[in-house]
Structure formats: C-alpha cells, structure tokens
Short mmCIF file of C-alpha atoms and ligand atoms in Angstrom, two decimals:
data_model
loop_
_atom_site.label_atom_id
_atom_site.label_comp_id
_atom_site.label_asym_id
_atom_site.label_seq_id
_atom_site.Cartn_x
_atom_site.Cartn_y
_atom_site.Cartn_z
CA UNK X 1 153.86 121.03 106.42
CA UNK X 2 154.90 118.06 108.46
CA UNK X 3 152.12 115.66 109.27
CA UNK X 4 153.64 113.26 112.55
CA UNK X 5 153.47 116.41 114.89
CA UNK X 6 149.71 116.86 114.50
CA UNK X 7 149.49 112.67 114.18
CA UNK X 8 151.39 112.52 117.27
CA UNK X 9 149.11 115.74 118.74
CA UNK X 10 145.88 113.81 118.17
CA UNK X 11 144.72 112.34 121.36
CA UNK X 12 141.32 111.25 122.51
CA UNK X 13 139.39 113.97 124.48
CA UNK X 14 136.44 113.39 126.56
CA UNK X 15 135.06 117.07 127.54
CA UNK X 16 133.75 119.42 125.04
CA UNK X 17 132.94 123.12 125.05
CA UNK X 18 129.53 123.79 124.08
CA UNK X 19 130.57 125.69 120.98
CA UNK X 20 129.65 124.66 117.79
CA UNK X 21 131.98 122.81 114.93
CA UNK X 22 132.32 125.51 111.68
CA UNK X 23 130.21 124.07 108.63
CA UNK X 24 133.48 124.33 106.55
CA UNK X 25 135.57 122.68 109.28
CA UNK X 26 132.73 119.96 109.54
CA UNK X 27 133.04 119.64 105.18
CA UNK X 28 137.08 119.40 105.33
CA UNK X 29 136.55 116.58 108.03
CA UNK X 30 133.97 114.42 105.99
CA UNK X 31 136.18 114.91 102.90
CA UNK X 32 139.10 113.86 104.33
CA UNK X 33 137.42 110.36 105.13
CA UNK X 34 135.86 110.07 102.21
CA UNK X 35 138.87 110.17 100.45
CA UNK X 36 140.71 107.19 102.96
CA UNK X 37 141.07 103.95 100.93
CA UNK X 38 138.93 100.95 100.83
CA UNK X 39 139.48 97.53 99.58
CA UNK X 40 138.75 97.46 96.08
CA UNK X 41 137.82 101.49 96.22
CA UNK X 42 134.45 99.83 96.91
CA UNK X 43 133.59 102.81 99.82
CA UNK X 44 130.82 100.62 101.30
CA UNK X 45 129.90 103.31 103.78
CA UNK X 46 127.64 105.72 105.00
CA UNK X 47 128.20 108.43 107.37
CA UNK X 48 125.56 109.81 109.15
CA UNK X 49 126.53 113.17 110.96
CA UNK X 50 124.13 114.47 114.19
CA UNK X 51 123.99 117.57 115.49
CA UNK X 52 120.60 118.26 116.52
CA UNK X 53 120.03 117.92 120.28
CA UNK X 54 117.30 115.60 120.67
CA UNK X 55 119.45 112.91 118.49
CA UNK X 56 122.52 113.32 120.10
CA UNK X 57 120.90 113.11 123.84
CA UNK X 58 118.86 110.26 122.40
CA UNK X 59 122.57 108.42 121.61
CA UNK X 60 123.84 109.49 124.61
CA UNK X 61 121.38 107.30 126.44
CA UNK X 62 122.40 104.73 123.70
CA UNK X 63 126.00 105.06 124.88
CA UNK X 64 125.13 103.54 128.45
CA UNK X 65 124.82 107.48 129.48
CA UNK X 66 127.67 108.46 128.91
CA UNK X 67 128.15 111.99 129.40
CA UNK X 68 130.79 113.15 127.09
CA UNK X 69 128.93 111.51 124.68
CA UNK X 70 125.89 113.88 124.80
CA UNK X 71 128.26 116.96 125.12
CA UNK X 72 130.08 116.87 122.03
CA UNK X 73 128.32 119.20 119.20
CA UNK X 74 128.97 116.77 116.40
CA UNK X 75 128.55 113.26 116.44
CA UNK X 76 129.09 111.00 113.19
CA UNK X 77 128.27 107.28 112.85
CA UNK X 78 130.20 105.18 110.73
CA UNK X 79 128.10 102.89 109.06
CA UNK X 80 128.49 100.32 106.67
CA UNK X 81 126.63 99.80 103.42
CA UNK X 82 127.89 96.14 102.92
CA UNK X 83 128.80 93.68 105.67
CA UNK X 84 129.63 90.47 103.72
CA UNK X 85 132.49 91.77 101.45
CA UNK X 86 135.68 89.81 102.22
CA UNK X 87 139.07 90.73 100.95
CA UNK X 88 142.04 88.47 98.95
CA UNK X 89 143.37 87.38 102.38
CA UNK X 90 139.29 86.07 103.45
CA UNK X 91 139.11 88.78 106.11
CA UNK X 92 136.14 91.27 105.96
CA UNK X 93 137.37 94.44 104.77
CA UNK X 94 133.81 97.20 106.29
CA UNK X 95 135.54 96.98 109.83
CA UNK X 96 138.87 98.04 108.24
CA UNK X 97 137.75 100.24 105.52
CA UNK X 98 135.80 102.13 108.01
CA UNK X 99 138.42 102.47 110.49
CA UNK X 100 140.41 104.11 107.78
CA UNK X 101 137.81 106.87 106.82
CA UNK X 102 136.99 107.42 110.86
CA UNK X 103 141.00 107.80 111.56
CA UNK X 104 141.37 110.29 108.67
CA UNK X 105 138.42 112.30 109.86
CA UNK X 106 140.19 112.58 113.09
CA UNK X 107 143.41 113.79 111.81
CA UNK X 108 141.55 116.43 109.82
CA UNK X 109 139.70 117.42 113.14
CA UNK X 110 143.31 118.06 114.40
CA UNK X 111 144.33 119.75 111.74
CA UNK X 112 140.86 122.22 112.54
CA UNK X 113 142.21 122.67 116.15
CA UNK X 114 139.17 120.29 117.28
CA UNK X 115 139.29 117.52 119.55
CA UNK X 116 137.56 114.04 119.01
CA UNK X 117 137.11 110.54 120.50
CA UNK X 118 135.99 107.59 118.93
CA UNK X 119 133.13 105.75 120.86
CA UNK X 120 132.37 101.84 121.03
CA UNK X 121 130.56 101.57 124.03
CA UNK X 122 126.87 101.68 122.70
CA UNK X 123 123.81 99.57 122.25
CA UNK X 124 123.96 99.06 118.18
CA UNK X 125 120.29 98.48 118.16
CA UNK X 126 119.20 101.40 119.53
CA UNK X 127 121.47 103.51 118.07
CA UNK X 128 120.30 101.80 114.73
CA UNK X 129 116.93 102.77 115.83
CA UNK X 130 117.63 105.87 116.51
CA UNK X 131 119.39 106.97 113.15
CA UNK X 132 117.03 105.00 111.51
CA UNK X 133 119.46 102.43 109.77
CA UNK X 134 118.93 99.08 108.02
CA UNK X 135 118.52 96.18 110.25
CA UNK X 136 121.17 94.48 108.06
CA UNK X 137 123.82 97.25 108.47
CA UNK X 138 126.40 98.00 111.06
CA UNK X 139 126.80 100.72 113.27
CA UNK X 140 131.50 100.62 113.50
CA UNK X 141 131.87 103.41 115.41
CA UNK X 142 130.52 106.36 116.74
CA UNK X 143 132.95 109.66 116.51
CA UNK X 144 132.70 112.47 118.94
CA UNK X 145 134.01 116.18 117.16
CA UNK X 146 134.07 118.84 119.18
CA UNK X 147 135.96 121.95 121.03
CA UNK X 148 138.01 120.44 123.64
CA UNK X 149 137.79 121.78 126.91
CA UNK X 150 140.04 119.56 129.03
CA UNK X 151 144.07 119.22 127.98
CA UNK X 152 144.47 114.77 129.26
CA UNK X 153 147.35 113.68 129.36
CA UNK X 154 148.37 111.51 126.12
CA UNK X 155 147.73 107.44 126.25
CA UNK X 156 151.62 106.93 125.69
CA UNK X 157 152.23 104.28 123.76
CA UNK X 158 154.90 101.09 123.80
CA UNK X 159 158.58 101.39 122.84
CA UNK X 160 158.87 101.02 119.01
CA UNK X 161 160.79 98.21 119.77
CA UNK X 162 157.96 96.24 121.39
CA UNK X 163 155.59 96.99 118.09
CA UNK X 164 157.87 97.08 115.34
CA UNK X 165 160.67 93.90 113.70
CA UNK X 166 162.67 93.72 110.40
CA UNK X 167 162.25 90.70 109.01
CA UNK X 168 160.77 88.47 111.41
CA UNK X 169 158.12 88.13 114.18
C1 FMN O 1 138.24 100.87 118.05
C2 FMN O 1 138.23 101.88 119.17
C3 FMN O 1 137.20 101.91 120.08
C4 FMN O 1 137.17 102.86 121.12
N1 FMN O 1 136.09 102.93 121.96
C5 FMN O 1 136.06 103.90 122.91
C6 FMN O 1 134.92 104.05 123.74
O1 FMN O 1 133.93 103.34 123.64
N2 FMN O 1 134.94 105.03 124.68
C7 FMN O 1 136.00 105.86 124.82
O2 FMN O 1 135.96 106.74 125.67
N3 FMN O 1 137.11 105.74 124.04
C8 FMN O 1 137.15 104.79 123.09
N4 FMN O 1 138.25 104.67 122.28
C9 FMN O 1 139.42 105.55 122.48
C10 FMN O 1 140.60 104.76 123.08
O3 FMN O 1 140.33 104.49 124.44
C11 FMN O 1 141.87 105.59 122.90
O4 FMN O 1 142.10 105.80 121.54
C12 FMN O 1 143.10 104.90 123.53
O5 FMN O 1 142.96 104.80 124.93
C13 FMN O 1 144.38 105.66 123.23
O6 FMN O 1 144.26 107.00 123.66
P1 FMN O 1 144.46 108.21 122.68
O7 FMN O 1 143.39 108.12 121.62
O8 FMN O 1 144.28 109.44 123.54
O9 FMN O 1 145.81 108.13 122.08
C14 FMN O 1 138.25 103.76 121.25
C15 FMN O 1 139.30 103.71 120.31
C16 FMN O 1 139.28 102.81 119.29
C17 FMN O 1 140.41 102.82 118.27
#
C-alpha cells in the first residue's frame, strides 16, 4: 500500500456530519500517535479525547465560537506532561513531539475515510479548565475527527523548489 496518495489526500476539513467516529476507528487513530517518536522516547503526553456534548460545546465556546469546532463528534487535546524538557540542539522538544503524535493521528483518520482539522485558535485557560488539566501543563493543539461533509478545495502548497536545496540554503 502506498502511503503519499492518502498523505497527499489529507486536507483540513471544517464541516462535519453528525455521525459518530467507530470506537475501533477512534483506537487505530490514538495508536497510531502513540506510536510517533519523541525525543528521547520520553512520550511526555497526554491525550485527552471528548466526545460528550456538553464538553465539546463547552470548547467550542473556548474556541472563540467557532462552529466547526462544536460540530465535529470527536475532539482530542494534545497535552503535554512535561514543558521544560529541551533537546541536544537546546530547543524544547513537547511542541515537536506533540506535533508528531497529532500529525500521525491525522494520517490514520485518513486512512479511516475521516476528515480532521487541527485547531489553535482557543483560550488555553479555559480549555484547561474545562478538561480539567494542570495549571503547569500545555494545551498544543486541539484536533477535530470527524465525517466530512464538505469536499474544500486542497491548501496547495509551494513548488518543491521553493522548500527544498541539496547542499546549501
Ligand atoms: C499548528 C497548526 C495550527 C492550526 N490552527 C488552525 C486553527 O486554529 N483553525 C483552523 O481552522 N485551522 C488550523 N490549522 C489548519 C491549517 O490552517 C491548515 O493545515 C493549512 O491551511 C493547510 O491546509 P490543509 O491542512 O488543508 O493542507 C492549523 C494547522 C497547524 C499545523
């Protein structure tokens, strides 16, 4: 099985059916994040997944009211259990390490026939308040899973040639 066409597939969607994620689907999907790397294999995360209504409403409101936020039927947030750890090269490896497990979860989701988008635009507080997490955590993301029910047109992306040198800058 070839992995780019589902990698190039993948694209963020913002309208979901109201039609529930399978509890198998929703397993293969943590799994596959769980098993993204981390620096060190030190896995310094926590990923709390909502479904129930009153939550995800609750960080919907959290999201600045956004309303794709509140319609897709699961909702994860990537948290970290560790905020200070830095890596060899003195950057801090949660906001990388995280992005890792989040991306792989959405690749899975693809591989499910589900849609997802991942969501920035919150209030960390509240949504901390909300899930209950440690003051002393971070909320990374949020990641919307769900039954697409709109077909956007994909982002596009730059020229290869614009991202990508041999050898040199
Ligand atoms: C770190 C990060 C934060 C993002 N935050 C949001 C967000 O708050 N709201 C949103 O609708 N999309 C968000 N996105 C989705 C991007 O807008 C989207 O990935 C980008 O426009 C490319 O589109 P594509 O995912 O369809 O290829 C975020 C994506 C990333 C990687």
């Amino acid at each position: 099985m070839e992995i780019l066409p589902e990698i190039i597939r993948r694209k963020s969607v913002r309208q979901f059916k109201q039609k529930p994620v399978g509890k198998q689907q929703l397993s293969r999907i943590l799994e596959a994040g769980l098993k993204a790397p981390s620096a060190k294999n030190r896995q310094a995360w926590r990923f709390i997944v909502i479904q129930k209504e009153e939550l995800r409403k609750r960080l919907q409101e959290a999201s600045f009211g956004l309303e794709y936020v509140g319609q897709a039927p699961v909702m994860v947030a990537a948290c970290t259990t560790n905020i200070d750890y830095r890596m060899p090269n003195g950057q801090l490896s949660y906001p990388i390490d995280i992005a890792f497990a989040v991306s792989f979860m959405m690749l899975q989701a693809v591989h499910e026939g589900l849609a997802t988008c991942c969501i920035s635009t919150y209030d960390e507080q509240e949504v901390k308040e909300i899930l209950t997490i440690p003051f002393s955590m971070r909320v990374v993301m949020l990641l919307l899973i769900g039954h697409s029910d709109a077909d956007p047109e994909p982002a596009g992306r730059k020229p290869m040639k614009r991202s990508v040198s041999f050898d040199h800058w």
